[in-house]
Coordinates of C-alpha atoms and ligand atoms in Angstrom, one line a residue:
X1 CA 126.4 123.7 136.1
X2 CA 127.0 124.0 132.6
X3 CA 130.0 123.2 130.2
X4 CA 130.7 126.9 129.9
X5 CA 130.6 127.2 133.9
X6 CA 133.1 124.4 134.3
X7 CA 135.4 125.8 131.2
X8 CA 135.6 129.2 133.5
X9 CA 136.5 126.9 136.5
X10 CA 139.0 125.0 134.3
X11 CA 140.5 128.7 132.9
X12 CA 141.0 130.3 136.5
X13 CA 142.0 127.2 137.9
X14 CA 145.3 127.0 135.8
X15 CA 145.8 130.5 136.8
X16 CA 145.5 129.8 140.6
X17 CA 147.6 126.2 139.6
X18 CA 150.2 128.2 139.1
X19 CA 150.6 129.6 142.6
X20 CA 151.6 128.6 145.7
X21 CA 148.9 128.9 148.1
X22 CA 151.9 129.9 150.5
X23 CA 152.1 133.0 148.0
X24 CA 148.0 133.8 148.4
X25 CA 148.2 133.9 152.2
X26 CA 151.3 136.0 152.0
X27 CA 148.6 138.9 151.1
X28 CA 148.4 140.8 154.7
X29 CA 144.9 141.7 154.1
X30 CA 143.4 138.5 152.9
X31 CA 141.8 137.3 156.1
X32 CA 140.2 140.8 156.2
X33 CA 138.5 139.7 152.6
X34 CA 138.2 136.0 153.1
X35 CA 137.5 135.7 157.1
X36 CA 133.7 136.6 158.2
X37 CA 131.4 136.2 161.6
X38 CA 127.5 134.8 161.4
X39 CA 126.8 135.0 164.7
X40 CA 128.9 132.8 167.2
X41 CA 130.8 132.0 164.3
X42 CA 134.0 132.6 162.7
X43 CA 134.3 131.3 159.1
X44 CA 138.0 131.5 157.5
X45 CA 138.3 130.6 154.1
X46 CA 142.0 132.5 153.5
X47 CA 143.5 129.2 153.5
X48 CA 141.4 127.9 150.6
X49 CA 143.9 128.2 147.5
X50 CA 141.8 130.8 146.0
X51 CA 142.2 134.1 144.7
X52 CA 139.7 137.3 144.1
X53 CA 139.0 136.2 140.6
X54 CA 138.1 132.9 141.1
X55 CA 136.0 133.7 143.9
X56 CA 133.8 135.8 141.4
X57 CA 133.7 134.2 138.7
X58 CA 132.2 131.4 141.3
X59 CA 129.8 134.3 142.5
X60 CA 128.7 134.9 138.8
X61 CA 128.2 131.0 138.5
X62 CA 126.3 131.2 141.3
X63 CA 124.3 134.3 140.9
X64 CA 122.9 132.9 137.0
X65 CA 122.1 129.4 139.0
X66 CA 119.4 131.9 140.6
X67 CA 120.3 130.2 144.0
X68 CA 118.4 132.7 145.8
X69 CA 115.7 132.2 144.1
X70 CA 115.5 127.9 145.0
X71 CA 116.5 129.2 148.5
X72 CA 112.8 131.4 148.6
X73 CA 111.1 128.4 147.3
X74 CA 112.3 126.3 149.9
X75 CA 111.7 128.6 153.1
X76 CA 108.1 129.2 151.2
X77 CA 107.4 125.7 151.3
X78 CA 107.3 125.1 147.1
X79 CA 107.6 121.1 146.4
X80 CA 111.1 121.9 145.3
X81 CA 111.9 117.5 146.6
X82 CA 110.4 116.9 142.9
X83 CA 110.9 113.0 143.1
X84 CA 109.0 112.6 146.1
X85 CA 106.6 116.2 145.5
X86 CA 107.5 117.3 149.0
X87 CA 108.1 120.8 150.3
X88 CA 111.2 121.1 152.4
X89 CA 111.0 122.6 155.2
X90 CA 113.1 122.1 158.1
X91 CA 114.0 125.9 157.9
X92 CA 110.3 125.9 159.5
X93 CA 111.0 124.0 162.6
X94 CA 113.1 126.7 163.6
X95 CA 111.1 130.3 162.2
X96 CA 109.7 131.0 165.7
X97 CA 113.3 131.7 166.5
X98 CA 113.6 133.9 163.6
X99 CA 113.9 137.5 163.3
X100 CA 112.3 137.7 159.6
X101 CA 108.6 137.0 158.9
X102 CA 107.7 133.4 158.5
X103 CA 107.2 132.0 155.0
X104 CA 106.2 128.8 155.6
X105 CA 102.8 128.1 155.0
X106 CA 100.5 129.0 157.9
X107 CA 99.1 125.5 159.1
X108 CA 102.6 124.2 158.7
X109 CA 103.3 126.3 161.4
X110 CA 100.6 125.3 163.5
X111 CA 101.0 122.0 163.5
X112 CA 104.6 122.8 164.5
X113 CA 103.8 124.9 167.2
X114 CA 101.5 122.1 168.7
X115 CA 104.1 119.0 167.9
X116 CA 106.3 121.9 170.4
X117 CA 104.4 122.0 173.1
X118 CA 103.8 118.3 173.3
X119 CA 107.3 117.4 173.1
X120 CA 107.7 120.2 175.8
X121 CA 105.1 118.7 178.3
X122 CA 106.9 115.3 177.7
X123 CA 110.3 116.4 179.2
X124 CA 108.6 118.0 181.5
X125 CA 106.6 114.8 182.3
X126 CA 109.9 113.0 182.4
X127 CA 112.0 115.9 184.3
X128 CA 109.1 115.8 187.0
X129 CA 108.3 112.2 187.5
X130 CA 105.0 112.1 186.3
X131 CA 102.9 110.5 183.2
X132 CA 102.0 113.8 181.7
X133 CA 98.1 112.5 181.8
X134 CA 99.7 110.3 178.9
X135 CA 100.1 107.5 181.0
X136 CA 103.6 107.7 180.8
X137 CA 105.8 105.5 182.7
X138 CA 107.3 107.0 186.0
X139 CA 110.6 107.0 187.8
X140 CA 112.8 107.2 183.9
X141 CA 115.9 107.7 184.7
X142 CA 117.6 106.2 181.1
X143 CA 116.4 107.2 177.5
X144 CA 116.9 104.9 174.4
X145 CA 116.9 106.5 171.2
X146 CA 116.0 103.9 168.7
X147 CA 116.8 105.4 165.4
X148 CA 118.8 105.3 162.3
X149 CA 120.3 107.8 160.1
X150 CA 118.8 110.8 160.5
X151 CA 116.5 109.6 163.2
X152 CA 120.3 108.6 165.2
X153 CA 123.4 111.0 163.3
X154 CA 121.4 114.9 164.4
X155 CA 120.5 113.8 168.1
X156 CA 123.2 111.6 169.2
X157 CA 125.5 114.5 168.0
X158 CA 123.6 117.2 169.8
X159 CA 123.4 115.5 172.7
X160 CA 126.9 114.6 172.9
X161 CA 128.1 118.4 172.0
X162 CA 126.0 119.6 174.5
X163 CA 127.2 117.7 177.4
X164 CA 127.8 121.1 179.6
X165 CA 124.2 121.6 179.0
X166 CA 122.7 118.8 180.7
X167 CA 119.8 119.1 183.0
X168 CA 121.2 115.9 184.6
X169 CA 117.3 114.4 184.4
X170 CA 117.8 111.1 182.8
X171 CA 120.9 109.3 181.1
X172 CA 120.5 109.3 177.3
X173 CA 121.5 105.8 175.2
X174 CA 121.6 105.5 171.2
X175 CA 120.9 102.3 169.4
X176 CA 121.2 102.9 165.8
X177 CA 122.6 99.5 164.5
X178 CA 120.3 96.2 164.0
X179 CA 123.8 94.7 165.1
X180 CA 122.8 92.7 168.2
X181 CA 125.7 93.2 170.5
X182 CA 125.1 96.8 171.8
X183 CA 121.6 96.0 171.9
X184 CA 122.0 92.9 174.2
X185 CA 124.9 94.8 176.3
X186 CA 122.3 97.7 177.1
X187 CA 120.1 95.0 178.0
X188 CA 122.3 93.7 180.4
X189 CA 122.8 97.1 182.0
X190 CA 119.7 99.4 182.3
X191 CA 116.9 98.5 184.4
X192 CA 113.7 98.3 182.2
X193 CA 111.4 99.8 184.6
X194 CA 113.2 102.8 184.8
X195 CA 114.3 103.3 181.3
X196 CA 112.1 105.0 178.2
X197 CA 112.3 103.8 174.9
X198 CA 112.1 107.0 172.2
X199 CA 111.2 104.9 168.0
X200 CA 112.3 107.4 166.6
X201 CA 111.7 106.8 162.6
X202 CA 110.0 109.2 160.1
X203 CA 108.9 106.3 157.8
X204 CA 108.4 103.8 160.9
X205 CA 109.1 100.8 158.1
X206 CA 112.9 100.8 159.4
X207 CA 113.6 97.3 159.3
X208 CA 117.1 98.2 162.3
X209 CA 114.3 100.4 164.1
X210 CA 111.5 98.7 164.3
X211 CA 113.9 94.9 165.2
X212 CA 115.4 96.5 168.2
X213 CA 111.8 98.2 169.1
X214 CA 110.4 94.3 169.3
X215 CA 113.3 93.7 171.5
X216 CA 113.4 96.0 173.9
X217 CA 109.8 95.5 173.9
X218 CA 110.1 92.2 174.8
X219 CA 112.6 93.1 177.7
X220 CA 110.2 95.8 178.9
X221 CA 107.2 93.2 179.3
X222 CA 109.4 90.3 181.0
X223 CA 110.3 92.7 183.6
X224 CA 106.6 93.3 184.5
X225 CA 106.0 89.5 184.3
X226 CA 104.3 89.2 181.2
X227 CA 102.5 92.9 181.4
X228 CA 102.2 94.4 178.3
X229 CA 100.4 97.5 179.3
X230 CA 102.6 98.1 182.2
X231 CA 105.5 97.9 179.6
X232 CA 104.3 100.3 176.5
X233 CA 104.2 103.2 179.3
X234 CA 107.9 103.0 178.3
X235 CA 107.5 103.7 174.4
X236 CA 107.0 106.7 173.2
X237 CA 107.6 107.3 168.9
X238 CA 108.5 109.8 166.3
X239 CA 107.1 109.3 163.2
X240 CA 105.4 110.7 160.6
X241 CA 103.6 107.5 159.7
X242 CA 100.4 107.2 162.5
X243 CA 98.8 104.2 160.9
X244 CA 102.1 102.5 161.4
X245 CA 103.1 103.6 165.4
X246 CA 99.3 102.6 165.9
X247 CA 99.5 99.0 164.5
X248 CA 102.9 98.9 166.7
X249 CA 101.0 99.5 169.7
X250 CA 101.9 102.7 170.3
X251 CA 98.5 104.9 171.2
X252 CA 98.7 108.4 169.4
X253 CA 99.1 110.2 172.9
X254 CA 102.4 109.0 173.0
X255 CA 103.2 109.4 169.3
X256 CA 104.7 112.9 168.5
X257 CA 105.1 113.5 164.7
X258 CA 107.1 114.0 162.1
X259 CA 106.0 115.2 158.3
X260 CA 107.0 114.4 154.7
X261 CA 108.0 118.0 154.5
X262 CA 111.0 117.3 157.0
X263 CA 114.1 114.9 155.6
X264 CA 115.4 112.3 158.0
X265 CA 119.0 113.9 158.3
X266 CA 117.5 117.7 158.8
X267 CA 115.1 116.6 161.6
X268 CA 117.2 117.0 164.6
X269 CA 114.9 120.2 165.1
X270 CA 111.6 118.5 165.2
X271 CA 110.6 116.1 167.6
X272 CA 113.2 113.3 166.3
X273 CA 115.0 116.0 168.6
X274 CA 113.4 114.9 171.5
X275 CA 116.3 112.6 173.2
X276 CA 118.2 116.0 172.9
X277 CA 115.2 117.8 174.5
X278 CA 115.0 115.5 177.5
X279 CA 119.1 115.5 177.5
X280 CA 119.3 119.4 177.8
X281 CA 115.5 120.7 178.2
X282 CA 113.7 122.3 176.2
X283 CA 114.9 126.2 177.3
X284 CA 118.3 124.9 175.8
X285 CA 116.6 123.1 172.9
X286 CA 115.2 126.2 172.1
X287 CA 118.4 128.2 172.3
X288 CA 119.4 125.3 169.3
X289 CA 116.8 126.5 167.7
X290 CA 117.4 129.7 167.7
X291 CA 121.5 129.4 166.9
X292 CA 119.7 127.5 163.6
X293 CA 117.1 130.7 162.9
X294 CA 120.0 132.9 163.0
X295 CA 121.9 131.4 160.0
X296 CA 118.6 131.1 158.3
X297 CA 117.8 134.5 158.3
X298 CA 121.2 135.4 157.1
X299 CA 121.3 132.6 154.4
X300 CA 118.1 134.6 153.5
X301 CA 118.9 138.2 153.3
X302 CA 122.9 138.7 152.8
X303 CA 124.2 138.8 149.2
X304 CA 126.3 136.4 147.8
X305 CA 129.8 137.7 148.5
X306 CA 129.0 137.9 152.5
X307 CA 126.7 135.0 152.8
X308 CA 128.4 132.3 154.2
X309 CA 126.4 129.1 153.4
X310 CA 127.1 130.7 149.8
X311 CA 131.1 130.5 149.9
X312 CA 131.3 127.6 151.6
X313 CA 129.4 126.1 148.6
X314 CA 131.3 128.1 146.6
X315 CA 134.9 126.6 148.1
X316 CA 133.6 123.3 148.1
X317 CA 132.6 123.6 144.6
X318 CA 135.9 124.6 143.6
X319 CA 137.9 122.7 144.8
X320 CA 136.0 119.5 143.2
X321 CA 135.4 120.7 140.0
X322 CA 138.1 123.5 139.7
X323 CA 141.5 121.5 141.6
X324 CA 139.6 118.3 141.9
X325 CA 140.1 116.6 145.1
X326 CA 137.4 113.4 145.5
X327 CA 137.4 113.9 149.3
X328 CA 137.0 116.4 152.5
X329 CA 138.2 115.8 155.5
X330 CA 136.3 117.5 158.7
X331 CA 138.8 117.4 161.9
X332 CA 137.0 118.5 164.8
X333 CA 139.3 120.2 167.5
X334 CA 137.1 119.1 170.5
X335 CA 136.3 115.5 171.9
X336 CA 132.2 116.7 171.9
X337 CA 132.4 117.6 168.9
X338 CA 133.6 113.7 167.7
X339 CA 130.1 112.6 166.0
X340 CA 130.2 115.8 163.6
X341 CA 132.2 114.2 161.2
X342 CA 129.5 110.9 160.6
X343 CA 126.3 113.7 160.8
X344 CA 127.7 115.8 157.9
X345 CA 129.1 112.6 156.1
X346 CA 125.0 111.9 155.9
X347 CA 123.9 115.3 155.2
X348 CA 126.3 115.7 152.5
X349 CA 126.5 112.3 151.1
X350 CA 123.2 111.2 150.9
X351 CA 122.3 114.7 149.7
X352 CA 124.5 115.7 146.7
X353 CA 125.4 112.1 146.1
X354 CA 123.6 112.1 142.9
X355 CA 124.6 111.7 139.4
X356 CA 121.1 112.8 137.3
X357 CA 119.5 115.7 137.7
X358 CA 115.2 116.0 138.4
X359 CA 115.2 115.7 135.1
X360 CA 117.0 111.8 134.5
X361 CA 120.0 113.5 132.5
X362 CA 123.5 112.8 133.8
X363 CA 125.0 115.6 135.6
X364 CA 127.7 117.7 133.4
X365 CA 130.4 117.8 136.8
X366 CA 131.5 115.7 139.6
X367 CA 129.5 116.0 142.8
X368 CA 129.9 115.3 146.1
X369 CA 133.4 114.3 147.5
X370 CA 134.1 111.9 150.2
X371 CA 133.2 113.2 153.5
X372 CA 135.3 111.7 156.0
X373 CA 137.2 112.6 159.6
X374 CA 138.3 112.4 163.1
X375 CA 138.9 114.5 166.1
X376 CA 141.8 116.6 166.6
X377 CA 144.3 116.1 167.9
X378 CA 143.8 112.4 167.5
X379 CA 143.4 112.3 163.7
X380 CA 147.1 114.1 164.1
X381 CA 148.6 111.0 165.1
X382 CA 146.9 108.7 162.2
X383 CA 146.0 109.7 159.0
X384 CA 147.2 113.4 159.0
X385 CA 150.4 112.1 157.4
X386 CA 148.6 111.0 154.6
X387 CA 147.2 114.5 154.4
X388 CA 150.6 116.1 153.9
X389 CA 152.7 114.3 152.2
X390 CA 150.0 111.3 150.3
X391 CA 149.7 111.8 146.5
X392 CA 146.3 113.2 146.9
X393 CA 144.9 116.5 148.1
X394 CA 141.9 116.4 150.6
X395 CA 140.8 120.2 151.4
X396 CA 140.2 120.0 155.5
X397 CA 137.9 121.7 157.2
X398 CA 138.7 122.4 160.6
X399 CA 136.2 123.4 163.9
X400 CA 138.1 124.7 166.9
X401 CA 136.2 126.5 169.9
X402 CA 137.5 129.4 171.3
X403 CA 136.6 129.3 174.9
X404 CA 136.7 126.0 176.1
X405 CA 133.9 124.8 179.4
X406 CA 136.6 123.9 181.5
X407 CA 139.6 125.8 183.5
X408 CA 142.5 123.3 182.0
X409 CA 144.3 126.5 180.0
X410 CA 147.4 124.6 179.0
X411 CA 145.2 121.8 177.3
X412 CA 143.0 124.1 175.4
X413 CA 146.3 126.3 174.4
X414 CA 147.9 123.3 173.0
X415 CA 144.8 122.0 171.3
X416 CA 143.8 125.5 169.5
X417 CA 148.0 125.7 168.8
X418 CA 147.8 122.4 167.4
X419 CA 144.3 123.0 165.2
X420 CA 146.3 126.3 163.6
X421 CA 149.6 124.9 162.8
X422 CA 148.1 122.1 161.3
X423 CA 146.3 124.9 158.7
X424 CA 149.3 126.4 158.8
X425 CA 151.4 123.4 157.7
X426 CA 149.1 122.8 155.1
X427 CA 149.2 126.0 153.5
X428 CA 153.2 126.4 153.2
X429 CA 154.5 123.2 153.4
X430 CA 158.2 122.8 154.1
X431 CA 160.8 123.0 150.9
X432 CA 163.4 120.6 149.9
X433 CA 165.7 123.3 150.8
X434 CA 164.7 123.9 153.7
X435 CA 164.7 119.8 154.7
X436 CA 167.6 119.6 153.2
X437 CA 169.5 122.7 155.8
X438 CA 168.0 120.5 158.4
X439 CA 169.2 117.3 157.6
X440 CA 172.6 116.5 158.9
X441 CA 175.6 114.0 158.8
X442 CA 175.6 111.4 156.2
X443 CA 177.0 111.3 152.8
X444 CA 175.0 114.6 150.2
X445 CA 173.4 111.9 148.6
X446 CA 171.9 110.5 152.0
X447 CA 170.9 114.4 153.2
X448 CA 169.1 114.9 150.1
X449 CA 167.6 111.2 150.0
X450 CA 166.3 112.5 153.7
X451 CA 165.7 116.1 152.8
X452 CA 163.5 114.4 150.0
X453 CA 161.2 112.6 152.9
X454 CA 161.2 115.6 155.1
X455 CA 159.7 117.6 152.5
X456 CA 156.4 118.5 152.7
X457 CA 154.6 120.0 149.5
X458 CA 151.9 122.4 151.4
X459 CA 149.4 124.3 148.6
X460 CA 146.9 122.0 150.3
X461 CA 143.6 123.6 151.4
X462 CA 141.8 124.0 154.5
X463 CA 138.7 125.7 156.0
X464 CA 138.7 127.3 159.7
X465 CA 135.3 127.4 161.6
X466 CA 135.9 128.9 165.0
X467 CA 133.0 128.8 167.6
X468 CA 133.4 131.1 170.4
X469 CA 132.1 128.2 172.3
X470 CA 130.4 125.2 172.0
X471 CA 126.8 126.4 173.3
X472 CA 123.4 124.9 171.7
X473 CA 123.2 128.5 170.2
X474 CA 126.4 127.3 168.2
X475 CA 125.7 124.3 167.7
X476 CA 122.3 125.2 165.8
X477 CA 124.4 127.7 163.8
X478 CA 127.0 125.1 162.8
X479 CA 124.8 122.8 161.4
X480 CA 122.3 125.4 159.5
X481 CA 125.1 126.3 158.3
X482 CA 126.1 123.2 156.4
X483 CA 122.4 122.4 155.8
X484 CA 122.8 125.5 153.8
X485 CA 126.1 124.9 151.7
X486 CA 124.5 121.4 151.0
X487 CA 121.6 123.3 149.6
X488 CA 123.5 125.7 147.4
X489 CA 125.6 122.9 146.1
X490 CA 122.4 120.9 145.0
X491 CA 121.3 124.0 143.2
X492 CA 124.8 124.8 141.6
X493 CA 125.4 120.7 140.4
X494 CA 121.2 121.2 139.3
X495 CA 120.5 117.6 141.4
X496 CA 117.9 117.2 144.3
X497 CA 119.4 117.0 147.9
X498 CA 116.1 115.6 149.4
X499 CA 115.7 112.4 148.2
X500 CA 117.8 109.4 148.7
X501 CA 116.9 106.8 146.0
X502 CA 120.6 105.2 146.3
X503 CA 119.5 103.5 149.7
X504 CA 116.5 101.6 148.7
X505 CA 118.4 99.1 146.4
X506 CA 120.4 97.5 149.2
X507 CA 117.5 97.1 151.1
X508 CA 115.4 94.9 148.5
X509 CA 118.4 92.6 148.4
X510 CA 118.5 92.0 152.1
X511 CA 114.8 91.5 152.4
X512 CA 115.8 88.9 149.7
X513 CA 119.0 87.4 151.3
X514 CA 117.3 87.3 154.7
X515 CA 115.2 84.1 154.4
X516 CA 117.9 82.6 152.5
X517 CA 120.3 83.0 155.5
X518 CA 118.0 81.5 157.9
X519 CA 117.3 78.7 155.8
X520 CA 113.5 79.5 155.0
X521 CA 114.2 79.9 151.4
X522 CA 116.6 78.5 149.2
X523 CA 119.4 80.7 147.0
X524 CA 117.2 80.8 143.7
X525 CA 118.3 83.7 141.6
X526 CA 121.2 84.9 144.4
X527 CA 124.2 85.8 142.0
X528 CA 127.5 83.4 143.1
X529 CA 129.5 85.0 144.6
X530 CA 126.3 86.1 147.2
X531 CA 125.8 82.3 147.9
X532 CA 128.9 81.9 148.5
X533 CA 129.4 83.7 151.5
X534 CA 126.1 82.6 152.6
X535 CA 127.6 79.2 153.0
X536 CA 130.3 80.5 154.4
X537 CA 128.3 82.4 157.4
X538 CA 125.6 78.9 157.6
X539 CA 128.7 77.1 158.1
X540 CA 129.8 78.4 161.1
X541 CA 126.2 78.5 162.9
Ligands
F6P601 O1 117.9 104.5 154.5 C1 118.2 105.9 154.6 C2 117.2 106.6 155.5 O2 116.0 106.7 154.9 C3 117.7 108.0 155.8 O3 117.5 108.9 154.9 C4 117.0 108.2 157.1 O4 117.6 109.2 157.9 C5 117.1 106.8 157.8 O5 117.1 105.9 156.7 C6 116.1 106.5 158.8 O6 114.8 106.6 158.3 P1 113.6 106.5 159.2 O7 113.6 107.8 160.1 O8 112.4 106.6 158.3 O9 113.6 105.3 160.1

């Protein structure tokens, strides 16, 4: 944005300052304005503390940013990733779901539609019990996901949300971490002959990845008594780097792939999906798909003012650069829903957490907040105090379902009750006064020293995204959705949301401090305070 942009912000934000957001939702009709339906969902923004004009001069903002215009580029497949000259175009993975022609360029397409159908015949193959002429191993009754990031955050999420949906085919594991303890626990537990191991890693040079890949490897070939053959019937990768799976061992029958065009944390729709395919099958997978294609189209052809990827930017944008909260907190209201919080906290983070634009010059506003959260109700009963009565604002953004997969009423009742009055509480808060006619006994100067600590400031934001249920359909929506806002945000701030040059640092230095911790290299240039702990840790092995 530019100074101008952010002195409008600055000028309607002291106008809205000056409110009580209890006095904005006291309009009868502002749900009608600020409430609106993309397919299975319901987005609520009334709760944002917001009003009319803020809300267009945000549209105007938006509208000279020429968001629609990036947006085209991107479905069209223009190297709009300029660091890396990439297209971006996860929007593609989905367009055979879509009801608006296909923009993406024709062989992109193809080579989609192919990747499809193998990953198809490999459930399938898996579903059935046999190799899929692939020489896959028989009998699976366990999947490992190896894969980090986007290769982990997209697919374990799915496949948790979706748990209604499984075809009850094969038990699905996720080992993200290089952190040896799950690793050796699923060891101990899974029987390798009977267990496929999915690397699933678009650059196939992740060092977490490619460790645990060795060891379950490893694991995989002791159990057929030195076999090694017998044993990579079990691996099966994702990647977009071939010359990489091959020197791995992996023949390219048993390869699926990925492509520069698709980021890590938007490649839950290609075959990085596939742990979610073999979870739920790939008619369900498809329905994913299709919730996604939905949004897409709508992020494509509705104007500003009704398009919701658009106003979710739009609320996000205001209140960090208009009220100026550093953080957002994303409170899922159902236990499937609990690995939503990390997946946008990566899609959102490691998108807009940028501080130059494409062209090196430091950005003119803040940019991303702190993504951060729990489920609900839990999060209730731990930091929500913090979130109404702490020094700091954090806008929430809460996901509730409507119809719940079970028949428990009376727990669903009390969980949506519990999701609203928390909004609710938020908004209006709970005056001194009215603490204070609550408080009784003690002295007036102990009622008001209570009435003080009972009094809760409210004019704090929130966000309401119903589902009418949590379907694959829905889920695809949800998460095209915030692709989207995450898109129009990078356009608005003028920063690129498809690289991620803030991850490569810390990886140089621990290829560095590796060899020192094992004692194959000594500390040379290691600043102090690094050596330190280094004794620290060789001291105790
Ligand atoms: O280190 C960050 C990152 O590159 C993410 O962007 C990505 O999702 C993750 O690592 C995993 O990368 P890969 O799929 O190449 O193993």
């Amino acid at each position: 944005m530019h100074e101008s942009d952010l002195a409008r912000l600055a000028h309607d934000a002291k106008r809205v300052r000056a409110r009580h957001l209890r006095d904005l939702i006291a309009d009868p009709n502002r749900s009608a304005r600020y409430a609106q339906r993309v397919g299975p969902l319901l987005i609520d923004l009334s709760r944002q503390k917001l009003d009319d004009a803020a809300l267009e001069t945000l549209g105007d903002i938006a509208e000279a940013s020429r968001w629609s215009e990036a947006r085209d580029a991107m479905f069209r497949g223009e190297a709009i990733n300029t660091s890396e000259r990439r297209p971006v175009l996860h929007t593609a993975l989905r367009a055979a779901e879509s009801k608006l022609p296909m923009l993406a360029p024709r062989e992109v397409l193809a080579e989609i539609a192919t990747t499809r159908e193998r990953m198809a015949a490999l459930v399938d193959a898996v579903h059935d019990n046999t190799d899929g002429g692939i020489e896959l191993a028989r009998g699976i009754t366990d999947v490992v996901n190896l894969g980090i990031g986007g290769s982990d955050l997209g697919p374990r999420l799915a496949v948790e949300a979706l748990r209604e949906f499984d075809a009850g085919k094969v038990r699905c594991h996720f080992l993200p971490n290089v952190d040896g303890h799950r690793t050796a626990a699923l060891m101990k537990t899974l029987d390798p002959k009977r267990t496929l191991v999915l690397l699933v890693s678009k650059s196939f040079t992740t060092q977490e990845t490619l460790l645990n890949g060795n060891v379950l490897r490893e694991w995989l070939t002791n159990a057929y008594g030195g076999d090694s053959n017998a044993a990579d019937r079990h691996l099966v990768a994702v990647s977009a780097n071939v010359d990489a799976t091959r020197a791995f061992g992996i023949p390219a029958s048993r390869v699926l792939p990925m492509w520069d065009f698709v980021g890590g944390r938007y490649s839950v729709w290609s075959a990085v999906g596939l742990v979610v395919a073999l979870a739920i099958g790939m008619p369900n997978f498809r329905a994913f798909l299709r919730g996604a294609a939905a949004v897409d189209d709508h992020f494509r052809t509705a104007p500003w003012r009704e398009n919701l990827p658009v106003l979710l930017a739009l609320a996000g944008i205001w209140n960090r650069n208009a009220l100026g909260p550093a953080s957002e907190c994303v409170v899922p209201y159902h236990d499937y829903l609990a690995e939503l919080p990390a997946f946008l906290q990566q899609l959102e983070m490691e998108s807009l957490g940028k501080q130059v634009t494409p062209e090196g010059t430091r950005v003119a506003q803040r940019t991303v907040p702190v993504i951060w959260g729990n489920v609900g109700t839990n999060a209730q009963h731990a930091f929500f105090q913090a979130l109404h009565q702490g020094t700091d604002v954090v806008p929430v953004e809460f996901i509730g379902v409507a119809r719940p997969a079970h028949g428990l009423r009376a727990n669903h009742d009390a969980l949506l009750a519990n999701m609203l009055a928390q909004g609710a509480a938020f908004a209006l808060g709970k005056t001194f006064d009215e603490a204070l006619a609550e408080a009784k006994g003690g002295s007036e100067a102990e009622r008001r020293a209570l009435a003080a600590q009972r009094t809760f400031p409210g004019n704090r934001p929130s966000t309401t995204i119903l589902l009418d249920a949590l379907t694959p359909e829905s889920l695809g929506a949800l998460l095209a959705l915030h692709e989207h806002k995450v898109f129009v945000q990078a356009v608005l701030w003028g920063i690129n949301a498809f690289d991620q040059w803030g991850v490569e640092l810390g990886k140089t230095l621990a290829k560095a401090i590796e060899p020192v911790l094992t004692g194959a290299a000594d500390a040379g240039q290691l600043d102090a305070s690094t050596r330190a702990l280094i004794e620290a840790i060789r001291s105790q092995n």
